Amino acid sequence: MSRCYDVIVVGAGPAGLTAGACLAEMGVKALVLDEQHQPGGQIYRRVETASPATLKVMGPDYDRGLELAERFHKSGVEYEGGAIVWNVTADGSIAYSRQGKSQEIQGRYIIIATGAMERPFPLPGWTLPGVMGAGAANNLAKEAGLVPAGEVVLAGSGPLLLLEASILLKKGVNITAILETTEKIPSAQTFKYLPAAIRRTDFLLKGLNMLREIKSSGVVYHKGVGEIKAQGDSRLESVEAMVDGKTQTFPADLLLLHFGVIPNTHIFRLAGCAMRWHQEQRYWYPQTDDWGRTNCERIFAAGDGSGVSGALAAEYKGELCALEAARCLGIIPDYERDSLAKPLQEAINHDRWPRPFIDAMYAPKLDGSHFADDTVLCRCENIMVGDVRRAVSEGVREVNEMKIVTRCGMGPCQGRMCGPAVAEVIAAELRQSPERVGLLNIRPPLKPVPLEEVAEMELDEASQVQADLFKNMKK
Amino acid sequence: MFKQQDEQIQQKMVSVTLDGEPRELPAGVSVAAGLFSIGEIISRISPSSGKPCSPHCLMGVCFECLMEIDGIQQQACVVEVQEGLVINRGSLGKKE
């Protein structure tokens, strides 16, 4: 018989850690599965083993991870690191691979807290060695204390790009240029949200401080940049960009890209959760109720995977999911859930004040028509933007059809890297919203797993029911 | 492309086999991070374009760090370095 849990939490970032700890504290039998080998997720990656120097550079926001990890361990919740979840079904079963073995387990409820990812943004030369996500460089620093050597260019938009720049400056990294695609003057629309943001002056000051640090460092910092290209033969040598109407070239050994953060939704789509389109931020997220429950009764979405709102909100959202799951399990009554949830909901609201302003200021100015024909769109299968455009001109109207016709999204990453952009390109060609051109269908395995491992799995009797091939003839 | 700056990190090095050659990698970090730390930035040759790739996201999304580790194609960014790992970057190793 397969193992059974009251709740299985997938992911051990702020949302997963909080959900798991909260459940265990209430006496719920819970298991936390984590792809990483240590709790923390991406934002608090390796926080428990971080050196004093790393803790100092990453600042007090990173320290928060220590508190979460401490609560997590104290709660006694079961934790399995290095666990690759490769199937989730709406009826509560999860298949995962760990230490070369796959197994299927059951949860009465599942809280998916798989977080967010950097928005993949195809630009010429982005497949060259030496081009990577800004988050990747951040991870290398947290995980292995590695710092970029040589000349570094940062490009893209969003507060996290500037945050990474300020961290690198503190470490004495040689930044050749920061190329921000955000407009020099924010749109009038942005200021509509300013009054709400002013309620959180602490938050705004933190941002202003960061900007001041960057400006006072004297590093080349351009805004309103366009047509960014990574150049080089077998690896990155320079970055070209349109600055103030003129093409400029910056020497670079490393180009760090960041175009905002979007929910990592493959796992929700695999489970069959209904998805919603966020028009301003241009991403898909699972539809949930106030507690984080998706349209699948047993599946909850917590943290940035349910819509990007940052690490603190992720904690609160994780705890709300845990409270509702505990109520459903009969551990706490309605009124207790509600009274425990109240401060969390207030904290979420408090945290939310500055967000519309920041979101509007760094809103993705995505236009699928801006991608150049000879840019690689699907990295796995080496499909160009032009290939996708040609397929549209031949009558393809939807992303899954595009995948079949061009192989775009058919490689090992299963469309994680090209999915958002291919929808933008098709939508721009058809002069429609990306919402209308669909989402790639996701099927198990969510991540590649050896067939041998699947064959060796111990299965329940229920999973072993033989297909009745003669069903129709018996009638 | 990257260097170790944090002197407070006491790294224990372990022996692994990389493309048939004995090499030392820091224990406990991901294979992808370990390879970066010894200057190996190429993770594989793309089977579709034939060009070299380096890891892009380091958080399990991009699959650019897919390589054969102990006989199985795995994402190097989610596998931890351990003594005795056998890492093969496919056509990258065979060429040399």
XYZ file of C-alpha atoms in Angstrom:
571
model
C 0.000 0.000 0.000
C 1.355 3.409 -0.895
C 2.155 5.950 1.786
C -0.674 8.243 2.737
C -0.523 11.754 4.182
C -3.136 14.219 5.285
C -1.340 16.914 3.320
C 1.569 16.823 0.904
C 3.349 20.140 0.304
C 5.388 20.484 -2.891
C 8.195 23.011 -2.583
C 10.117 24.374 0.410
C 10.388 28.093 -0.265
C 8.652 30.626 2.001
C 5.151 29.310 1.182
C 5.994 25.612 1.454
C 8.033 26.004 4.645
C 5.287 27.975 6.366
C 2.506 25.662 5.189
C 4.404 22.556 6.280
C 5.335 23.986 9.672
C 1.831 25.283 10.359
C 0.287 21.886 9.523
C 2.704 19.925 11.692
C 2.153 22.340 14.596
C -1.549 21.511 14.428
C -0.798 17.800 14.476
C -1.552 17.151 10.817
C 0.437 14.373 9.154
C 2.226 16.313 6.448
C 5.140 15.732 4.086
C 7.151 18.420 2.325
C 8.754 17.413 -0.975
C 11.543 19.656 -2.221
C 13.504 19.577 -5.466
C 16.424 21.263 -3.709
C 18.474 19.464 -1.076
C 18.021 22.076 1.632
C 14.920 24.030 2.632
C 14.667 27.654 1.489
C 13.480 27.639 -2.098
C 15.160 30.125 -4.410
C 14.906 33.263 -2.275
C 16.270 31.642 0.880
C 18.433 29.112 -0.938
C 20.986 27.504 1.384
C 20.232 30.095 4.062
C 20.981 27.618 6.861
C 24.506 26.943 5.668
C 25.246 30.466 4.397
C 28.504 32.011 5.575
C 28.451 35.247 7.615
C 29.762 37.090 4.543
C 26.876 35.855 2.383
C 24.343 36.732 5.074
C 25.805 40.228 5.261
C 25.686 40.916 1.527
C 22.204 39.441 1.049
C 20.872 41.616 3.860
C 18.109 41.266 6.449
C 15.539 40.103 3.888
C 17.593 36.923 3.445
C 17.883 36.434 7.222
C 14.142 36.012 7.335
C 14.744 32.573 5.813
C 16.582 31.511 8.976
C 13.498 32.166 11.087
C 11.317 30.217 8.676
C 13.733 27.297 8.578
C 13.923 27.237 12.368
C 10.138 27.118 12.725
C 10.056 24.440 10.030
C 12.501 22.148 11.833
C 10.913 22.745 15.239
C 7.511 21.754 13.889
C 8.863 18.290 13.161
C 7.223 18.119 9.739
C 8.516 15.341 7.498
C 10.883 16.668 4.809
C 12.378 15.013 1.746
C 14.920 17.017 -0.242
C 16.171 16.092 -3.690
C 12.678 14.903 -4.604
C 11.656 15.428 -8.235
C 7.864 15.396 -8.488
C 6.885 14.091 -11.909
C 3.164 13.556 -11.619
C 0.297 15.111 -9.680
C -3.332 14.166 -10.181
C -6.491 15.940 -9.111
C -7.428 12.980 -6.872
C -4.386 13.595 -4.670
C -1.700 11.211 -5.857
C 1.868 12.313 -6.420
C 4.646 10.420 -8.175
C 8.203 11.488 -7.468
C 11.742 10.380 -7.992
C 14.310 10.463 -5.214
C 17.707 8.787 -4.938
C 17.117 6.888 -8.148
C 13.756 5.481 -7.085
C 10.262 6.539 -8.029
C 7.222 6.105 -5.852
C 3.597 7.073 -5.745
C 2.102 8.541 -2.593
C -1.351 9.803 -1.641
C -2.386 13.042 -0.007
C -5.880 13.972 1.118
C -4.839 17.499 0.218
C -1.921 18.818 -1.794
C -0.433 22.274 -1.379
C 1.617 23.228 -4.396
C 4.197 25.877 -3.560
C 6.567 25.627 -6.478
C 7.118 29.361 -6.734
C 8.013 31.544 -9.636
C 10.650 31.730 -12.333
C 12.288 34.514 -14.287
C 10.332 35.408 -17.397
C 12.249 33.881 -20.323
C 12.824 36.626 -22.870
C 14.218 35.595 -26.259
C 16.746 38.023 -27.667
C 19.454 37.567 -30.296
C 22.346 35.546 -28.897
C 20.645 34.527 -25.639
C 21.730 30.923 -26.157
C 25.437 31.861 -26.055
C 27.431 30.535 -23.099
C 27.915 33.556 -20.856
C 24.271 34.655 -20.985
C 22.202 33.643 -17.990
C 19.379 34.752 -15.754
C 20.157 37.295 -13.034
C 18.516 34.846 -10.638
C 21.006 32.183 -11.709
C 23.931 34.387 -10.678
C 22.149 35.075 -7.394
C 21.734 31.343 -6.817
C 25.410 30.669 -7.494
C 26.312 33.256 -4.862
C 23.985 31.773 -2.238
C 24.815 28.190 -3.006
C 28.531 28.208 -3.653
C 29.766 31.710 -2.823
C 30.563 32.289 -6.494
C 30.891 35.829 -7.823
C 31.009 36.878 -11.489
C 34.545 37.457 -12.715
C 35.357 39.745 -15.625
C 33.034 42.277 -17.188
C 29.341 41.990 -16.450
C 26.334 43.577 -18.185
C 22.879 43.452 -16.615
C 19.885 43.899 -18.897
C 16.127 43.819 -18.649
C 13.656 45.396 -16.279
C 12.178 45.082 -12.852
C 13.206 45.727 -9.270
C 15.072 42.425 -8.986
C 17.443 43.439 -11.793
C 18.434 46.508 -9.776
C 18.599 44.495 -6.573
C 21.020 42.061 -8.204
C 23.040 44.997 -9.558
C 23.326 46.532 -6.100
C 24.418 43.198 -4.600
C 27.086 42.748 -7.290
C 28.334 46.299 -6.752
C 28.730 45.618 -3.047
C 30.879 42.621 -3.936
C 33.084 44.757 -6.145
C 32.053 43.108 -9.401
C 33.072 44.981 -12.545
C 29.745 46.010 -14.090
C 30.198 47.484 -17.587
C 26.590 48.626 -17.861
C 23.072 48.270 -16.529
C 20.674 48.358 -19.471
C 17.117 48.870 -18.362
C 14.306 48.500 -20.877
C 11.924 50.397 -18.600
C 10.970 53.831 -19.951
C 12.864 56.844 -18.615
C 9.663 58.524 -17.502
C 7.016 56.277 -15.975
C 3.587 56.458 -17.630
C 0.852 58.632 -16.139
C -0.965 55.399 -15.336
C 1.795 54.533 -12.849
C 1.206 57.597 -10.679
C -2.391 56.604 -10.186
C -1.022 53.942 -7.823
C 1.409 56.199 -5.995
C -0.940 57.295 -3.161
C -1.481 53.660 -2.120
C 2.258 52.994 -2.290
C 3.030 55.954 -0.032
C 1.327 54.059 2.781
C 4.444 51.924 2.758
C 7.193 54.540 2.806
C 9.549 51.980 4.371
C 9.251 49.880 1.241
C 9.673 52.824 -1.155
C 12.690 54.095 0.773
C 14.359 50.719 0.449
C 13.946 50.965 -3.324
C 15.179 54.554 -3.449
C 18.217 53.630 -1.376
C 19.031 50.874 -3.819
C 18.748 53.283 -6.753
C 20.942 55.819 -4.977
C 23.616 53.208 -4.317
C 23.643 52.283 -7.993
C 23.803 55.906 -9.155
C 26.498 56.918 -6.667
C 28.686 53.963 -7.732
C 29.126 55.719 -11.072
C 28.320 52.572 -13.041
C 26.950 53.112 -16.583
C 23.187 52.949 -16.164
C 20.835 53.507 -19.114
C 17.058 53.451 -19.155
C 14.705 53.106 -22.082
C 17.141 50.731 -23.793
C 16.023 48.605 -26.743
C 17.253 46.026 -29.253
C 19.543 44.204 -26.842
C 21.783 41.650 -28.563
C 24.297 39.214 -27.109
C 27.247 38.849 -29.447
C 30.102 36.414 -29.685
C 31.331 33.416 -31.575
C 31.325 30.393 -29.293
C 30.717 32.426 -26.153
C 29.615 35.917 -25.152
C 32.027 38.712 -26.055
C 29.901 41.860 -26.080
C 26.392 43.229 -25.707
C 24.892 45.603 -28.242
C 21.936 47.817 -27.454
C 20.032 50.851 -28.691
C 20.666 53.638 -26.189
C 19.114 57.073 -26.789
C 18.611 56.269 -30.467
C 22.220 55.188 -30.979
C 23.645 51.687 -31.139
C 26.244 51.101 -28.456
C 28.456 48.110 -27.745
C 29.555 47.034 -24.285
C 32.296 44.446 -23.746
C 31.038 41.588 -21.561
C 32.068 38.186 -20.255
C 28.715 37.685 -18.606
C 25.266 39.015 -19.497
C 22.647 38.703 -16.777
C 19.074 38.948 -18.014
C 16.019 39.682 -15.949
C 12.573 40.535 -17.282
C 10.471 40.113 -14.193
C 9.090 37.044 -12.528
C 6.171 34.809 -13.532
C 4.495 31.877 -11.753
C 5.884 28.452 -12.518
C 2.635 26.824 -13.644
C 3.505 23.507 -15.304
C 2.536 21.490 -12.242
C -0.901 23.148 -11.963
C -1.597 22.598 -15.623
C -0.551 18.950 -15.284
C -3.048 18.459 -12.438
C -5.778 20.066 -14.510
C -6.199 23.277 -12.505
C -8.090 26.088 -14.232
C -5.778 28.914 -15.261
C -6.351 32.657 -15.456
C -4.540 35.276 -17.531
C -3.067 38.361 -15.828
C -3.370 41.062 -18.460
C -1.085 43.712 -16.876
C 1.696 41.335 -15.883
C 1.129 39.061 -18.890
C 1.329 35.697 -17.190
C -0.909 32.735 -16.384
C -1.739 31.762 -12.825
C -4.018 29.148 -11.262
C -7.499 30.332 -10.359
C -7.990 30.057 -6.598
C -10.424 31.067 -3.873
C -9.423 33.215 -0.875
C -7.766 30.205 0.786
C -5.696 29.241 -2.212
C -7.860 26.300 -3.267
C -7.835 25.670 -7.007
C -10.831 24.355 -8.910
C -9.533 20.862 -8.011
C -10.932 20.337 -4.528
C -7.842 18.619 -3.154
C -5.256 20.954 -4.652
C -4.148 24.266 -3.190
C -1.816 26.851 -4.717
C 0.416 28.821 -2.337
C 3.119 31.410 -2.781
C 4.352 33.049 -5.943
C 3.203 30.077 -8.024
C -0.352 31.285 -7.454
C 0.475 34.835 -8.593
C 3.639 36.802 -7.952
C 3.488 38.874 -4.776
C 6.839 38.309 -3.080
C 8.350 36.252 -0.301
C 6.446 37.704 2.657
C 3.056 37.339 0.997
C 4.086 33.790 0.056
C 4.497 32.945 3.742
C 1.040 34.240 4.558
C -0.509 32.489 1.588
C 1.142 29.224 2.609
C -0.286 29.513 6.102
C -3.781 30.318 4.800
C -3.726 27.129 2.674
C -2.595 25.149 5.709
C -5.402 26.548 7.884
C -8.079 25.705 5.341
C -6.647 22.213 4.801
C -6.665 21.666 8.584
C -10.280 22.801 8.734
C -11.245 20.399 5.946
C -9.485 17.589 7.824
C -11.542 18.373 10.916
C -8.541 19.484 12.978
C -9.800 23.015 13.611
C -13.327 24.438 13.449
C -14.399 27.255 11.117
C -14.170 29.991 13.730
C -10.637 29.020 14.691
C -9.519 29.014 11.082
C -11.066 32.447 10.623
C -9.523 33.947 13.747
C -6.078 32.549 12.894
C -6.415 33.780 9.318
C -7.371 37.336 10.202
C -3.892 38.651 11.038
C -2.537 36.884 7.957
C -5.076 38.542 5.683
C -4.247 41.895 7.251
C -0.551 41.266 6.707
C -1.202 40.385 3.060
C -3.091 43.639 2.603
C -0.347 45.625 4.313
C 2.246 43.987 2.098
C 0.166 44.699 -1.005
C 0.019 48.513 -0.772
C 3.111 49.388 -2.847
C 2.750 46.507 -5.301
C 0.416 48.036 -7.953
C 2.780 51.016 -8.197
C 5.897 48.857 -8.611
C 4.052 46.517 -10.955
C 2.862 49.414 -13.116
C 6.309 51.016 -13.143
C 7.961 47.808 -14.350
C 5.004 46.388 -16.295
C 6.352 44.110 -19.027
C 6.241 45.978 -22.300
C 5.880 42.818 -24.230
C 5.029 42.921 -27.853
C 5.473 39.698 -29.764
C 6.025 41.681 -32.971
C 9.288 43.079 -31.563
C 11.104 39.746 -31.522
C 13.433 39.391 -34.515
C 12.847 36.529 -36.977
C 16.338 35.091 -36.500
C 16.136 34.914 -32.695
C 16.040 31.454 -31.128
C 12.615 31.054 -29.521
C 12.695 27.418 -28.427
C 16.154 26.723 -27.032
C 15.684 22.964 -26.763
C 14.616 22.379 -30.356
C 16.373 25.405 -31.894
C 13.194 26.900 -33.368
C 13.394 30.523 -34.542
C 10.836 33.273 -34.080
C 10.572 33.342 -37.890
C 9.627 29.630 -37.983
C 6.713 30.353 -35.666
C 5.621 33.391 -37.712
C 5.713 31.319 -40.894
C 3.549 28.653 -39.273
C 1.025 31.330 -38.270
C 0.933 32.594 -41.846
C 0.202 29.010 -42.890
C -2.810 28.885 -40.600
C -1.632 27.797 -37.134
C -3.718 29.588 -34.491
C -2.875 27.945 -31.180
C 0.222 26.972 -29.162
C -0.375 23.213 -29.070
C -0.893 23.161 -32.811
C 2.318 25.192 -33.101
C 4.164 22.577 -31.058
C 3.033 19.778 -33.379
C 3.847 21.708 -36.554
C 7.217 23.233 -35.541
C 8.411 21.164 -32.494
C 8.508 24.452 -30.538
C 8.087 23.410 -26.878
C 8.679 19.711 -27.537
C 12.177 19.503 -25.986
C 13.236 18.498 -22.476
C 12.108 21.766 -20.841
C 8.595 21.087 -22.129
C 7.952 24.660 -23.130
C 8.968 26.245 -19.832
C 11.409 28.537 -21.640
C 9.531 29.193 -24.900
C 5.875 28.860 -23.858
C 5.257 32.462 -22.746
C 7.113 33.982 -25.705
C 5.615 31.726 -28.370
C 2.151 32.764 -27.212
C 3.201 36.425 -27.471
C 4.501 35.922 -31.015
C 1.394 34.071 -32.220
C -0.869 36.600 -30.498
C 0.956 39.559 -32.065
C 0.705 37.992 -35.515
C -3.016 37.432 -35.060
C -3.504 40.807 -33.304
C -5.052 39.037 -30.337
C -4.376 38.686 -26.636
C -2.060 35.775 -25.698
C -4.997 34.598 -23.624
C -6.691 33.580 -26.873
C -3.905 31.425 -28.284
C -3.918 28.847 -25.497
C -1.487 27.180 -23.130
C 0.681 24.144 -23.838
C -0.893 20.932 -22.550
C 1.294 19.393 -19.859
C 1.478 15.661 -19.410
C 3.446 13.413 -17.079
C 6.315 13.064 -16.502
C 6.705 16.687 -15.461
C 10.462 16.103 -15.527
C 12.281 13.341 -17.388
C 12.497 10.122 -15.402
C 14.116 6.861 -16.552
C 11.620 4.282 -17.793
C 13.456 1.716 -15.692
C 12.551 3.650 -12.561
C 8.888 3.769 -13.519
C 8.872 0.036 -14.269
C 10.293 -0.725 -10.832
C 7.659 1.295 -8.970
C 5.523 -0.522 -6.444
C 1.976 0.174 -7.405
C -1.268 -0.036 -5.515
C -3.871 -2.511 -6.608
C -5.969 0.418 -7.684
C -3.267 1.476 -10.150
C -2.961 -2.044 -11.479
C -6.495 -2.482 -12.780
C -6.049 -3.930 -16.223
C -7.579 -2.178 -19.146
C -10.650 -4.075 -20.263
C -9.981 -4.339 -23.969
C -13.265 -6.084 -24.709
C -15.458 -3.662 -22.781
C -17.489 -2.660 -25.801
C -18.063 -6.214 -27.013
C -19.661 -7.308 -23.746
C -22.640 -5.023 -24.164
C 33.237 33.432 -15.634
C 32.824 33.040 -11.882
C 35.244 33.042 -8.999
C 35.139 32.036 -5.365
C 35.185 35.202 -3.308
C 33.779 34.042 -0.021
C 36.847 32.999 1.962
C 34.747 31.908 4.894
C 33.414 28.985 2.908
C 35.454 25.939 3.830
C 35.047 23.793 0.815
C 35.703 20.113 1.002
C 36.725 18.863 -2.411
C 35.728 15.396 -3.589
C 36.835 13.377 -6.605
C 34.479 12.841 -9.494
C 34.909 11.630 -13.062
C 34.155 14.340 -15.620
C 34.023 13.176 -19.239
C 36.329 10.308 -18.337
C 38.915 12.481 -16.549
C 39.409 12.539 -12.774
C 38.482 15.983 -11.379
C 37.817 17.597 -8.008
C 34.537 19.378 -7.234
C 33.363 21.088 -4.036
C 31.096 18.741 -2.069
C 27.520 19.631 -1.207
C 26.826 22.182 -3.937
C 24.899 21.342 -7.108
C 26.864 19.742 -9.933
C 26.113 22.809 -12.077
C 27.522 25.192 -9.451
C 30.468 22.883 -8.867
C 31.352 22.911 -12.564
C 31.133 26.716 -12.661
C 33.501 26.907 -9.699
C 36.210 24.991 -11.584
C 35.690 27.059 -14.738
C 33.703 24.484 -16.705
C 30.980 26.713 -18.076
C 29.816 24.513 -20.960
C 27.155 22.065 -19.848
C 26.481 20.287 -23.117
C 26.370 20.568 -26.878
C 22.815 21.259 -27.951
C 21.568 18.228 -29.879
C 19.380 20.474 -32.044
C 21.704 23.366 -32.904
C 25.054 21.614 -32.395
C 26.293 24.624 -30.433
C 27.666 24.684 -26.877
C 25.247 25.589 -24.063
C 25.784 26.844 -20.543
C 23.248 26.676 -17.708
C 20.733 29.522 -17.929
C 18.437 29.460 -14.900
C 20.044 27.223 -12.238
C 16.634 26.623 -10.702
C 15.410 23.582 -12.551
C 13.520 25.347 -15.346
C 15.650 25.627 -18.491
C 17.148 22.126 -18.859
C 20.297 23.611 -20.410
C 22.364 21.813 -17.763
C 21.008 18.395 -18.724
C 23.913 15.935 -18.575
C 24.512 12.277 -17.841
C 25.183 11.863 -14.128
C 25.720 8.300 -12.905
C 24.255 6.963 -16.124
C 21.061 9.022 -16.079
C 20.259 12.249 -17.931
C 19.674 14.716 -15.100
C 19.565 18.452 -14.501
C 22.962 19.262 -13.034
C 21.431 22.116 -11.021
C 19.325 19.776 -8.860
C 21.904 17.018 -8.285
C 24.339 17.440 -5.401
C 28.056 16.782 -5.802
C 29.125 13.590 -4.040
C 32.312 11.593 -3.999
C 32.599 9.328 -7.009
C 29.959 10.829 -9.305
C 30.458 9.956 -12.954
C 29.531 12.970 -15.070
C 29.387 12.823 -18.844
C 28.571 15.854 -20.927
C 27.979 13.731 -24.018
C 29.552 14.803 -27.282
C 31.484 17.489 -25.421
C 33.767 14.934 -23.800
C 34.113 12.618 -26.794
C 35.481 15.351 -29.037
C 38.508 15.898 -26.867
